[in-house]
């Protein structure tokens, strides 16, 4: 006697297969959602790192500018002293030593990215120059005629405006 095949096991198999397919599709959807969430988190982390790096660079520039601003009066005094050296002392070793210190200051500032603002003969620019006095001139453009105090900048950030006389 041959037993008759039961039609019910085929239907159960189909239900099992359909359930597995639905489960696989559900798992694929979850994997997709988790992958998208992970990609968003990675993008957020990259943005946070980029912003942090920018903030650190800005902080370094700001701190550098503050330190340099505090040192500028020292440099100014050295330069003033050298402008008033008597003619008979120009070749004195002491004066040459002071000149060396000023050159060393200038080199150190240049190595730090600090630039002296161009003044004499340049068009007056209120972003970089502070006019102390104005002389009448025949030109239509204001030109810096004398530098009274050097100005300095780091990149485009002005540490100290140059004090100048202007003719215009």
PDB file of C-alpha atoms in Angstrom:
ATOM      1  CA  UNK A   1       0.000   0.000   0.000  1.00  0.00           C
ATOM      2  CA  UNK A   2       1.233   3.282  -1.112  1.00  0.00           C
ATOM      3  CA  UNK A   3       0.377   6.153   1.061  1.00  0.00           C
ATOM      4  CA  UNK A   4      -1.108   9.141  -0.713  1.00  0.00           C
ATOM      5  CA  UNK A   5       0.937  12.283  -0.596  1.00  0.00           C
ATOM      6  CA  UNK A   6      -0.604  14.860   1.681  1.00  0.00           C
ATOM      7  CA  UNK A   7      -1.255  18.184  -0.118  1.00  0.00           C
ATOM      8  CA  UNK A   8      -0.881  20.055   3.138  1.00  0.00           C
ATOM      9  CA  UNK A   9       2.941  19.727   3.408  1.00  0.00           C
ATOM     10  CA  UNK A  10       3.360  21.548   0.032  1.00  0.00           C
ATOM     11  CA  UNK A  11       1.272  24.412   1.314  1.00  0.00           C
ATOM     12  CA  UNK A  12       3.282  24.494   4.529  1.00  0.00           C
ATOM     13  CA  UNK A  13       6.507  24.563   2.536  1.00  0.00           C
ATOM     14  CA  UNK A  14       5.212  27.463   0.481  1.00  0.00           C
ATOM     15  CA  UNK A  15       4.251  29.355   3.631  1.00  0.00           C
ATOM     16  CA  UNK A  16       7.666  28.636   5.130  1.00  0.00           C
ATOM     17  CA  UNK A  17       9.423  29.841   1.964  1.00  0.00           C
ATOM     18  CA  UNK A  18       7.247  32.951   1.798  1.00  0.00           C
ATOM     19  CA  UNK A  19       7.999  33.630   5.472  1.00  0.00           C
ATOM     20  CA  UNK A  20      11.732  33.261   4.874  1.00  0.00           C
ATOM     21  CA  UNK A  21      11.550  35.574   1.870  1.00  0.00           C
ATOM     22  CA  UNK A  22       9.668  38.159   3.911  1.00  0.00           C
ATOM     23  CA  UNK A  23      12.194  37.787   6.714  1.00  0.00           C
ATOM     24  CA  UNK A  24      15.089  38.174   4.243  1.00  0.00           C
ATOM     25  CA  UNK A  25      13.448  41.252   2.732  1.00  0.00           C
ATOM     26  CA  UNK A  26      12.875  42.695   6.218  1.00  0.00           C
ATOM     27  CA  UNK A  27      16.519  42.032   7.126  1.00  0.00           C
ATOM     28  CA  UNK A  28      17.694  43.642   3.870  1.00  0.00           C
ATOM     29  CA  UNK A  29      15.602  46.723   4.682  1.00  0.00           C
ATOM     30  CA  UNK A  30      17.081  46.901   8.185  1.00  0.00           C
ATOM     31  CA  UNK A  31      20.601  46.540   6.772  1.00  0.00           C
ATOM     32  CA  UNK A  32      19.886  49.374   4.342  1.00  0.00           C
ATOM     33  CA  UNK A  33      18.556  51.612   7.124  1.00  0.00           C
ATOM     34  CA  UNK A  34      21.525  50.841   9.372  1.00  0.00           C
ATOM     35  CA  UNK A  35      23.960  51.464   6.492  1.00  0.00           C
ATOM     36  CA  UNK A  36      22.364  54.873   5.833  1.00  0.00           C
ATOM     37  CA  UNK A  37      22.487  55.736   9.544  1.00  0.00           C
ATOM     38  CA  UNK A  38      26.157  54.722   9.690  1.00  0.00           C
ATOM     39  CA  UNK A  39      26.953  56.852   6.628  1.00  0.00           C
ATOM     40  CA  UNK A  40      25.190  59.859   8.220  1.00  0.00           C
ATOM     41  CA  UNK A  41      27.131  59.348  11.458  1.00  0.00           C
ATOM     42  CA  UNK A  42      30.414  59.147   9.544  1.00  0.00           C
ATOM     43  CA  UNK A  43      29.568  62.338   7.653  1.00  0.00           C
ATOM     44  CA  UNK A  44      28.712  64.066  10.942  1.00  0.00           C
ATOM     45  CA  UNK A  45      32.034  62.979  12.457  1.00  0.00           C
ATOM     46  CA  UNK A  46      33.930  64.244   9.405  1.00  0.00           C
ATOM     47  CA  UNK A  47      32.126  67.603   9.679  1.00  0.00           C
ATOM     48  CA  UNK A  48      32.907  67.820  13.397  1.00  0.00           C
ATOM     49  CA  UNK A  49      36.594  67.074  12.729  1.00  0.00           C
ATOM     50  CA  UNK A  50      36.733  69.669   9.938  1.00  0.00           C
ATOM     51  CA  UNK A  51      35.084  72.311  12.140  1.00  0.00           C
ATOM     52  CA  UNK A  52      37.413  71.429  15.007  1.00  0.00           C
ATOM     53  CA  UNK A  53      40.474  71.771  12.757  1.00  0.00           C
ATOM     54  CA  UNK A  54      39.225  75.150  11.498  1.00  0.00           C
ATOM     55  CA  UNK A  55      38.570  76.341  15.051  1.00  0.00           C
ATOM     56  CA  UNK A  56      42.028  75.218  16.167  1.00  0.00           C
ATOM     57  CA  UNK A  57      43.659  77.040  13.230  1.00  0.00           C
ATOM     58  CA  UNK A  58      41.694  80.191  14.064  1.00  0.00           C
ATOM     59  CA  UNK A  59      42.646  79.876  17.731  1.00  0.00           C
ATOM     60  CA  UNK A  60      46.338  79.484  16.830  1.00  0.00           C
ATOM     61  CA  UNK A  61      46.172  82.573  14.606  1.00  0.00           C
ATOM     62  CA  UNK A  62      44.392  84.563  17.324  1.00  0.00           C
ATOM     63  CA  UNK A  63      46.880  83.526  20.007  1.00  0.00           C
ATOM     64  CA  UNK A  64      49.795  84.276  17.688  1.00  0.00           C
ATOM     65  CA  UNK A  65      48.320  87.703  16.952  1.00  0.00           C
ATOM     66  CA  UNK A  66      47.953  88.467  20.684  1.00  0.00           C
ATOM     67  CA  UNK A  67      51.534  87.468  21.481  1.00  0.00           C
ATOM     68  CA  UNK A  68      52.877  89.447  18.533  1.00  0.00           C
ATOM     69  CA  UNK A  69      50.770  92.467  19.479  1.00  0.00           C
ATOM     70  CA  UNK A  70      52.384  92.391  22.925  1.00  0.00           C
ATOM     71  CA  UNK A  71      55.877  92.208  21.370  1.00  0.00           C
ATOM     72  CA  UNK A  72      55.380  95.017  18.837  1.00  0.00           C
ATOM     73  CA  UNK A  73      56.165  97.853  21.277  1.00  0.00           C
ATOM     74  CA  UNK A  74      59.528  96.198  21.984  1.00  0.00           C
ATOM     75  CA  UNK A  75      60.305  96.036  18.261  1.00  0.00           C
ATOM     76  CA  UNK A  76      59.140  99.657  17.847  1.00  0.00           C
ATOM     77  CA  UNK A  77      61.500 100.818  20.597  1.00  0.00           C
ATOM     78  CA  UNK A  78      64.445  98.989  19.057  1.00  0.00           C
ATOM     79  CA  UNK A  79      63.699 100.568  15.674  1.00  0.00           C
ATOM     80  CA  UNK A  80      63.320 104.041  17.220  1.00  0.00           C
ATOM     81  CA  UNK A  81      66.626 103.615  19.029  1.00  0.00           C
ATOM     82  CA  UNK A  82      68.345 102.643  15.781  1.00  0.00           C
ATOM     83  CA  UNK A  83      66.905 105.666  13.964  1.00  0.00           C
ATOM     84  CA  UNK A  84      68.549 107.987  16.508  1.00  0.00           C
ATOM     85  CA  UNK A  85      72.013 106.463  16.680  1.00  0.00           C
ATOM     86  CA  UNK A  86      74.634 109.245  16.495  1.00  0.00           C
ATOM     87  CA  UNK A  87      76.732 109.192  13.336  1.00  0.00           C
ATOM     88  CA  UNK A  88      79.958 108.522  15.239  1.00  0.00           C
ATOM     89  CA  UNK A  89      78.442 105.342  16.789  1.00  0.00           C
ATOM     90  CA  UNK A  90      77.030 103.776  13.588  1.00  0.00           C
ATOM     91  CA  UNK A  91      79.917 101.300  13.336  1.00  0.00           C
ATOM     92  CA  UNK A  92      79.957 100.517  17.070  1.00  0.00           C
ATOM     93  CA  UNK A  93      79.701  96.804  17.896  1.00  0.00           C
ATOM     94  CA  UNK A  94      76.924  97.473  20.420  1.00  0.00           C
ATOM     95  CA  UNK A  95      74.815  99.208  17.759  1.00  0.00           C
ATOM     96  CA  UNK A  96      75.520  96.359  15.333  1.00  0.00           C
ATOM     97  CA  UNK A  97      74.332  93.930  18.005  1.00  0.00           C
ATOM     98  CA  UNK A  98      71.084  95.836  18.423  1.00  0.00           C
ATOM     99  CA  UNK A  99      70.651  95.833  14.634  1.00  0.00           C
ATOM    100  CA  UNK A 100      71.135  92.066  14.720  1.00  0.00           C
ATOM    101  CA  UNK A 101      68.416  91.721  17.347  1.00  0.00           C
ATOM    102  CA  UNK A 102      66.016  93.748  15.185  1.00  0.00           C
ATOM    103  CA  UNK A 103      66.823  91.581  12.143  1.00  0.00           C
ATOM    104  CA  UNK A 104      66.261  88.464  14.240  1.00  0.00           C
ATOM    105  CA  UNK A 105      62.857  89.807  15.360  1.00  0.00           C
ATOM    106  CA  UNK A 106      61.950  90.519  11.726  1.00  0.00           C
ATOM    107  CA  UNK A 107      63.021  87.038  10.600  1.00  0.00           C
ATOM    108  CA  UNK A 108      61.102  85.374  13.432  1.00  0.00           C
ATOM    109  CA  UNK A 109      57.979  87.348  12.576  1.00  0.00           C
ATOM    110  CA  UNK A 110      58.348  86.425   8.895  1.00  0.00           C
ATOM    111  CA  UNK A 111      58.769  82.749   9.822  1.00  0.00           C
ATOM    112  CA  UNK A 112      55.508  82.996  11.784  1.00  0.00           C
ATOM    113  CA  UNK A 113      53.702  84.388   8.748  1.00  0.00           C
ATOM    114  CA  UNK A 114      53.625  87.966  10.017  1.00  0.00           C
ATOM    115  CA  UNK A 115      54.004  90.637   7.354  1.00  0.00           C
ATOM    116  CA  UNK A 116      54.740  94.320   7.708  1.00  0.00           C
ATOM    117  CA  UNK A 117      52.028  96.400   6.054  1.00  0.00           C
ATOM    118  CA  UNK A 118      53.313  98.375   3.071  1.00  0.00           C
ATOM    119  CA  UNK A 119      52.921 102.108   3.605  1.00  0.00           C
ATOM    120  CA  UNK A 120      55.000 104.873   2.000  1.00  0.00           C
ATOM    121  CA  UNK A 121      53.992 105.446  -1.615  1.00  0.00           C
ATOM    122  CA  UNK A 122      50.985 103.150  -1.330  1.00  0.00           C
ATOM    123  CA  UNK A 123      47.365 104.255  -1.768  1.00  0.00           C
ATOM    124  CA  UNK A 124      45.715 104.876   1.594  1.00  0.00           C
ATOM    125  CA  UNK A 125      43.673 101.836   2.627  1.00  0.00           C
ATOM    126  CA  UNK A 126      41.635 102.134   5.850  1.00  0.00           C
ATOM    127  CA  UNK A 127      41.738  98.352   6.208  1.00  0.00           C
ATOM    128  CA  UNK A 128      45.498  98.530   6.806  1.00  0.00           C
ATOM    129  CA  UNK A 129      46.343 102.173   7.523  1.00  0.00           C
ATOM    130  CA  UNK A 130      45.344 104.597  10.252  1.00  0.00           C
ATOM    131  CA  UNK A 131      45.738 108.188   9.090  1.00  0.00           C
ATOM    132  CA  UNK A 132      47.104 110.473  11.793  1.00  0.00           C
ATOM    133  CA  UNK A 133      47.259 113.567   9.600  1.00  0.00           C
ATOM    134  CA  UNK A 134      46.191 114.592   6.127  1.00  0.00           C
ATOM    135  CA  UNK A 135      48.024 116.980   3.827  1.00  0.00           C
ATOM    136  CA  UNK A 136      46.378 118.657   0.873  1.00  0.00           C
ATOM    137  CA  UNK A 137      47.657 117.472  -2.464  1.00  0.00           C
ATOM    138  CA  UNK A 138      46.926 117.841  -6.115  1.00  0.00           C
ATOM    139  CA  UNK A 139      46.039 114.200  -6.773  1.00  0.00           C
ATOM    140  CA  UNK A 140      42.656 112.570  -6.719  1.00  0.00           C
ATOM    141  CA  UNK A 141      43.954 109.591  -4.742  1.00  0.00           C
ATOM    142  CA  UNK A 142      45.189 109.608  -1.151  1.00  0.00           C
ATOM    143  CA  UNK A 143      48.796 108.385  -0.939  1.00  0.00           C
ATOM    144  CA  UNK A 144      50.732 107.488   2.205  1.00  0.00           C
ATOM    145  CA  UNK A 145      53.676 109.884   2.528  1.00  0.00           C
ATOM    146  CA  UNK A 146      55.149 108.858   5.882  1.00  0.00           C
ATOM    147  CA  UNK A 147      55.001 105.901   8.240  1.00  0.00           C
ATOM    148  CA  UNK A 148      54.845 106.884  11.889  1.00  0.00           C
ATOM    149  CA  UNK A 149      54.379 103.382  13.266  1.00  0.00           C
ATOM    150  CA  UNK A 150      54.649 100.073  11.442  1.00  0.00           C
ATOM    151  CA  UNK A 151      51.577  97.959  10.938  1.00  0.00           C
ATOM    152  CA  UNK A 152      51.520  94.176  10.841  1.00  0.00           C
ATOM    153  CA  UNK A 153      49.200  91.444   9.610  1.00  0.00           C
ATOM    154  CA  UNK A 154      48.957  87.654   9.597  1.00  0.00           C
ATOM    155  CA  UNK A 155      47.402  86.631   6.304  1.00  0.00           C
ATOM    156  CA  UNK A 156      44.640  89.167   5.876  1.00  0.00           C
ATOM    157  CA  UNK A 157      44.068  89.618   9.631  1.00  0.00           C
ATOM    158  CA  UNK A 158      45.469  92.945  10.791  1.00  0.00           C
ATOM    159  CA  UNK A 159      47.359  92.735  14.064  1.00  0.00           C
ATOM    160  CA  UNK A 160      48.035  96.459  14.190  1.00  0.00           C
ATOM    161  CA  UNK A 161      47.184  99.162  11.663  1.00  0.00           C
ATOM    162  CA  UNK A 162      50.056 101.232  10.341  1.00  0.00           C
ATOM    163  CA  UNK A 163      49.935 104.840  11.594  1.00  0.00           C
ATOM    164  CA  UNK A 164      50.612 107.061   8.609  1.00  0.00           C
ATOM    165  CA  UNK A 165      50.509 110.585   7.168  1.00  0.00           C
ATOM    166  CA  UNK A 166      48.499 110.893   3.994  1.00  0.00           C
ATOM    167  CA  UNK A 167      48.595 113.325   1.105  1.00  0.00           C
ATOM    168  CA  UNK A 168      45.574 113.550  -1.068  1.00  0.00           C
TER     169      UNK A 168
END
